[in-house]
Amino acid sequence: MELTELKNNWISQFPHPLVIAGPCSAESESQMLETARRMQDSGAAIPVFRAGIWKPRTKPNGFEGVGTIGLAWLKKVREEFGFKTATEVANAHHVKAALDADVDILWIGARTTVNPFAVQEIADALHGTQKTVLVKNPVNPDLALWIGALERLLGAGIHNLGAIHRGFSTYRKTNYRNIPNWQIALDFKNQFPDIPLIVDPSHICGNRTGLASVAQEALNVGYQGVMIETHSNPDAAWSDARQQITPEVLAVLLQNLKVRSTRVSGFDEELERYRTLISDLDFQVIDLLSQRMNISEKIGLIKSDHNLTIFQPDRWKAVTEYAVRKAEETGMSQDFIEKIFKAIHEQSVDVQNNVMRTK
Ligand code: PEP
Ligand code: MN
């Protein structure tokens, strides 16, 4: 069986969009139960409670999760409040413990998806079960790796599959913790329209302010769910404190989401898809311009140290000629590119003047 043949009906047991919420990490029984109680009291439709029991941390000496004791708390959350439960598994031991504790949904984290040995080990450990498994995109923007992980699970007979878009890491400092790179997730969606795609704005943003707009953008292009980290006391969270929100804030966020029917009309969805891709590119254009200005600043320093003039006509002529030639190759108007480069040059001169003024 191929991934494209999967009919993922598991998600239709949940209201649209599927909301998965709960703390980044399970910390204590009282933290889990209080978060769950307040999620329920908020009145929002949240069917699935998440909590990380084992935490893959980039650096050593961080909090690596409470371990199996947390599974008992997760069970209590289900028994007392009726949530379905979800946790991350990264090896066969985690899978066995999570199966023993009857966790409803398992997910494979971004740092595990990159490792085919680990994914295969997890798939083998799941063989013969009918668990629902969600695969987060790998930390690096590699669609094949993401698909490969799902194929390994399918190969082990797991049919209830979903994908989570949690953004991609980048060396550049940006407003995102992990840049969304919508193009990759939308390529995934195009290739596998029947595999539910869930957005994780928490790990994309890394802060609280961007969550709502990332969640909305995802729903606009037809995602079927959101996973949002929610904590009874976010500021005191043992992991990912800056991006977690309270159950009450989550309820407001969910209430303000404009939910579309899963089957939006073709042209609407296409329009939204293109708009999302355009914002992705705009983000990159701005990011590149800011990198360019940072370099201009460094050049300004060198010129200042060596008493050179800021404006060097030959150099500028070469830059413009190169840009115009590139414009021709890509079929864009020369006039347009000249205008843009004139504006860039003006800004670059300003930046360098500022450097000289403040030296
Ligand atoms: C998480 O969901 O808490 C987590 C560790 O996510 P990711 O694998 O996306 O970093
Ligand atoms: Mn987290």
mmCIF file of C-alpha atoms in Angstrom, residues 70-217:
data_model
loop_
_atom_site.group_PDB
_atom_site.id
_atom_site.type_symbol
_atom_site.label_atom_id
_atom_site.label_comp_id
_atom_site.label_asym_id
_atom_site.label_seq_id
_atom_site.Cartn_x
_atom_site.Cartn_y
_atom_site.Cartn_z
ATOM 1 C CA GLY A 70 4.215 11.166 33.690
ATOM 2 C CA LEU A 71 2.236 8.504 31.838
ATOM 3 C CA ALA A 72 0.202 7.880 34.998
ATOM 4 C CA TRP A 73 -0.660 11.600 35.122
ATOM 5 C CA LEU A 74 -1.686 11.514 31.472
ATOM 6 C CA LYS A 75 -3.969 8.598 32.263
ATOM 7 C CA LYS A 76 -5.513 10.554 35.110
ATOM 8 C CA VAL A 77 -6.157 13.482 32.774
ATOM 9 C CA ARG A 78 -8.097 11.148 30.515
ATOM 10 C CA GLU A 79 -10.028 9.497 33.335
ATOM 11 C CA GLU A 80 -10.958 12.712 35.131
ATOM 12 C CA PHE A 81 -11.661 14.977 32.163
ATOM 13 C CA GLY A 82 -12.297 12.700 29.216
ATOM 14 C CA PHE A 83 -9.562 14.070 26.963
ATOM 15 C CA LYS A 84 -7.841 11.795 24.538
ATOM 16 C CA THR A 85 -4.106 11.901 25.245
ATOM 17 C CA ALA A 86 -0.992 12.394 23.145
ATOM 18 C CA THR A 87 2.729 12.206 23.772
ATOM 19 C CA GLU A 88 6.044 12.096 21.922
ATOM 20 C CA VAL A 89 7.973 8.873 21.434
ATOM 21 C CA ALA A 90 11.585 8.720 20.303
ATOM 22 C CA ASN A 91 12.561 5.058 20.711
ATOM 23 C CA ALA A 92 11.134 1.555 21.183
ATOM 24 C CA HIS A 93 11.213 1.837 24.970
ATOM 25 C CA HIS A 94 9.019 4.965 24.833
ATOM 26 C CA VAL A 95 6.615 3.214 22.466
ATOM 27 C CA LYS A 96 6.272 0.223 24.760
ATOM 28 C CA ALA A 97 5.676 2.392 27.827
ATOM 29 C CA ALA A 98 3.161 4.581 25.966
ATOM 30 C CA LEU A 99 1.312 1.519 24.627
ATOM 31 C CA ASP A 100 1.206 -0.010 28.120
ATOM 32 C CA ALA A 101 -0.257 3.224 29.457
ATOM 33 C CA ASP A 102 -2.733 3.284 26.572
ATOM 34 C CA VAL A 103 -1.864 6.763 25.310
ATOM 35 C CA ASP A 104 -4.268 7.484 22.424
ATOM 36 C CA ILE A 105 -2.050 9.365 19.990
ATOM 37 C CA LEU A 106 1.717 9.239 19.613
ATOM 38 C CA TRP A 107 3.857 11.721 17.775
ATOM 39 C CA ILE A 108 7.379 11.568 16.453
ATOM 40 C CA GLY A 109 9.341 14.726 17.210
ATOM 41 C CA ALA A 110 11.265 16.843 14.733
ATOM 42 C CA ARG A 111 14.641 15.683 16.043
ATOM 43 C CA THR A 112 13.618 12.059 15.608
ATOM 44 C CA THR A 113 12.106 12.363 12.116
ATOM 45 C CA VAL A 114 15.594 13.183 10.816
ATOM 46 C CA ASN A 115 16.882 9.799 11.963
ATOM 47 C CA PRO A 116 15.717 6.843 9.833
ATOM 48 C CA PHE A 117 17.153 4.292 12.332
ATOM 49 C CA ALA A 118 15.111 5.772 15.170
ATOM 50 C CA VAL A 119 11.983 6.029 13.024
ATOM 51 C CA GLN A 120 12.349 2.394 11.921
ATOM 52 C CA GLU A 121 12.794 1.302 15.532
ATOM 53 C CA ILE A 122 9.589 3.133 16.465
ATOM 54 C CA ALA A 123 7.723 1.688 13.479
ATOM 55 C CA ASP A 124 8.830 -1.852 14.409
ATOM 56 C CA ALA A 125 7.731 -1.326 18.009
ATOM 57 C CA LEU A 126 4.295 -0.221 16.786
ATOM 58 C CA HIS A 127 3.836 -3.165 14.438
ATOM 59 C CA GLY A 128 0.519 -4.881 14.923
ATOM 60 C CA THR A 129 -1.124 -1.986 16.759
ATOM 61 C CA GLN A 130 -3.693 0.428 15.391
ATOM 62 C CA LYS A 131 -2.270 3.536 17.038
ATOM 63 C CA THR A 132 -2.730 6.976 15.584
ATOM 64 C CA VAL A 133 0.724 8.390 14.888
ATOM 65 C CA LEU A 134 1.574 11.953 13.907
ATOM 66 C CA VAL A 135 4.924 12.767 12.350
ATOM 67 C CA LYS A 136 6.437 16.188 12.861
ATOM 68 C CA ASN A 137 8.433 17.595 10.002
ATOM 69 C CA PRO A 138 12.192 17.084 10.389
ATOM 70 C CA VAL A 139 14.122 20.061 11.788
ATOM 71 C CA ASN A 140 15.770 20.577 8.395
ATOM 72 C CA PRO A 141 13.684 21.423 5.333
ATOM 73 C CA ASP A 142 13.733 17.979 3.745
ATOM 74 C CA LEU A 143 10.389 16.793 2.415
ATOM 75 C CA ALA A 144 11.712 13.329 1.513
ATOM 76 C CA LEU A 145 12.744 12.652 5.110
ATOM 77 C CA TRP A 146 9.289 13.639 6.343
ATOM 78 C CA ILE A 147 7.583 11.384 3.807
ATOM 79 C CA GLY A 148 10.093 8.598 4.462
ATOM 80 C CA ALA A 149 9.142 8.511 8.144
ATOM 81 C CA LEU A 150 5.461 8.147 7.258
ATOM 82 C CA GLU A 151 6.322 5.387 4.789
ATOM 83 C CA ARG A 152 8.190 3.475 7.481
ATOM 84 C CA LEU A 153 5.119 3.633 9.732
ATOM 85 C CA LEU A 154 2.851 2.571 6.893
ATOM 86 C CA GLY A 155 5.250 -0.296 6.220
ATOM 87 C CA ALA A 156 4.690 -1.430 9.819
ATOM 88 C CA GLY A 157 0.937 -1.533 9.185
ATOM 89 C CA ILE A 158 0.099 1.798 10.853
ATOM 90 C CA HIS A 159 -2.753 3.342 8.889
ATOM 91 C CA ASN A 160 -3.920 6.155 11.133
ATOM 92 C CA LEU A 161 -1.333 8.709 10.191
ATOM 93 C CA GLY A 162 -1.044 12.468 10.271
ATOM 94 C CA ALA A 163 1.646 15.103 9.785
ATOM 95 C CA ILE A 164 2.539 18.062 11.978
ATOM 96 C CA HIS A 165 4.094 21.188 10.510
ATOM 97 C CA ARG A 166 6.296 22.718 13.236
ATOM 98 C CA GLY A 167 8.623 24.806 11.093
ATOM 99 C CA PHE A 168 12.274 24.383 10.147
ATOM 100 C CA SER A 169 15.355 25.503 11.982
ATOM 101 C CA THR A 170 17.597 28.130 10.484
ATOM 102 C CA TYR A 171 20.966 29.503 11.432
ATOM 103 C CA ARG A 172 19.700 33.013 10.821
ATOM 104 C CA LYS A 173 18.085 34.888 13.646
ATOM 105 C CA THR A 174 14.494 35.636 12.619
ATOM 106 C CA ASN A 175 11.214 36.497 14.300
ATOM 107 C CA TYR A 176 10.342 32.819 14.146
ATOM 108 C CA ARG A 177 11.930 30.126 16.266
ATOM 109 C CA ASN A 178 11.493 27.791 13.290
ATOM 110 C CA ILE A 179 10.641 29.378 9.951
ATOM 111 C CA PRO A 180 7.378 28.045 8.515
ATOM 112 C CA ASN A 181 8.612 27.465 4.965
ATOM 113 C CA TRP A 182 5.010 27.029 3.863
ATOM 114 C CA GLN A 183 6.132 25.864 0.440
ATOM 115 C CA ILE A 184 7.385 22.564 1.860
ATOM 116 C CA ALA A 185 4.271 21.875 3.928
ATOM 117 C CA LEU A 186 2.041 22.773 0.993
ATOM 118 C CA ASP A 187 4.031 20.486 -1.289
ATOM 119 C CA PHE A 188 3.345 17.775 1.267
ATOM 120 C CA LYS A 189 -0.353 18.615 1.240
ATOM 121 C CA ASN A 190 -0.461 18.567 -2.553
ATOM 122 C CA GLN A 191 1.156 15.174 -2.683
ATOM 123 C CA PHE A 192 -0.915 13.667 0.147
ATOM 124 C CA PRO A 193 -4.211 15.568 0.282
ATOM 125 C CA ASP A 194 -5.770 12.799 2.388
ATOM 126 C CA ILE A 195 -3.174 12.755 5.149
ATOM 127 C CA PRO A 196 -4.328 15.195 7.857
ATOM 128 C CA LEU A 197 -1.952 18.120 8.239
ATOM 129 C CA ILE A 198 -1.786 19.815 11.618
ATOM 130 C CA VAL A 199 0.012 23.059 12.362
ATOM 131 C CA ASP A 200 2.109 23.594 15.492
ATOM 132 C CA PRO A 201 2.306 27.384 15.806
ATOM 133 C CA SER A 202 4.033 27.107 19.200
ATOM 134 C CA HIS A 203 7.271 25.702 17.817
ATOM 135 C CA ILE A 204 7.074 27.812 14.655
ATOM 136 C CA CYS A 205 6.762 31.065 16.619
ATOM 137 C CA GLY A 206 8.704 30.380 19.799
ATOM 138 C CA ASN A 207 6.690 33.218 21.354
ATOM 139 C CA ARG A 208 3.079 33.929 22.224
ATOM 140 C CA THR A 209 2.357 36.828 19.938
ATOM 141 C CA GLY A 210 2.524 35.084 16.577
ATOM 142 C CA LEU A 211 0.449 32.008 17.445
ATOM 143 C CA ALA A 212 -2.948 33.230 16.259
ATOM 144 C CA SER A 213 -1.811 34.416 12.849
ATOM 145 C CA VAL A 214 0.185 31.265 12.076
ATOM 146 C CA ALA A 215 -2.785 29.107 13.118
ATOM 147 C CA GLN A 216 -5.104 31.194 10.941
ATOM 148 C CA GLU A 217 -2.809 31.042 7.922
#
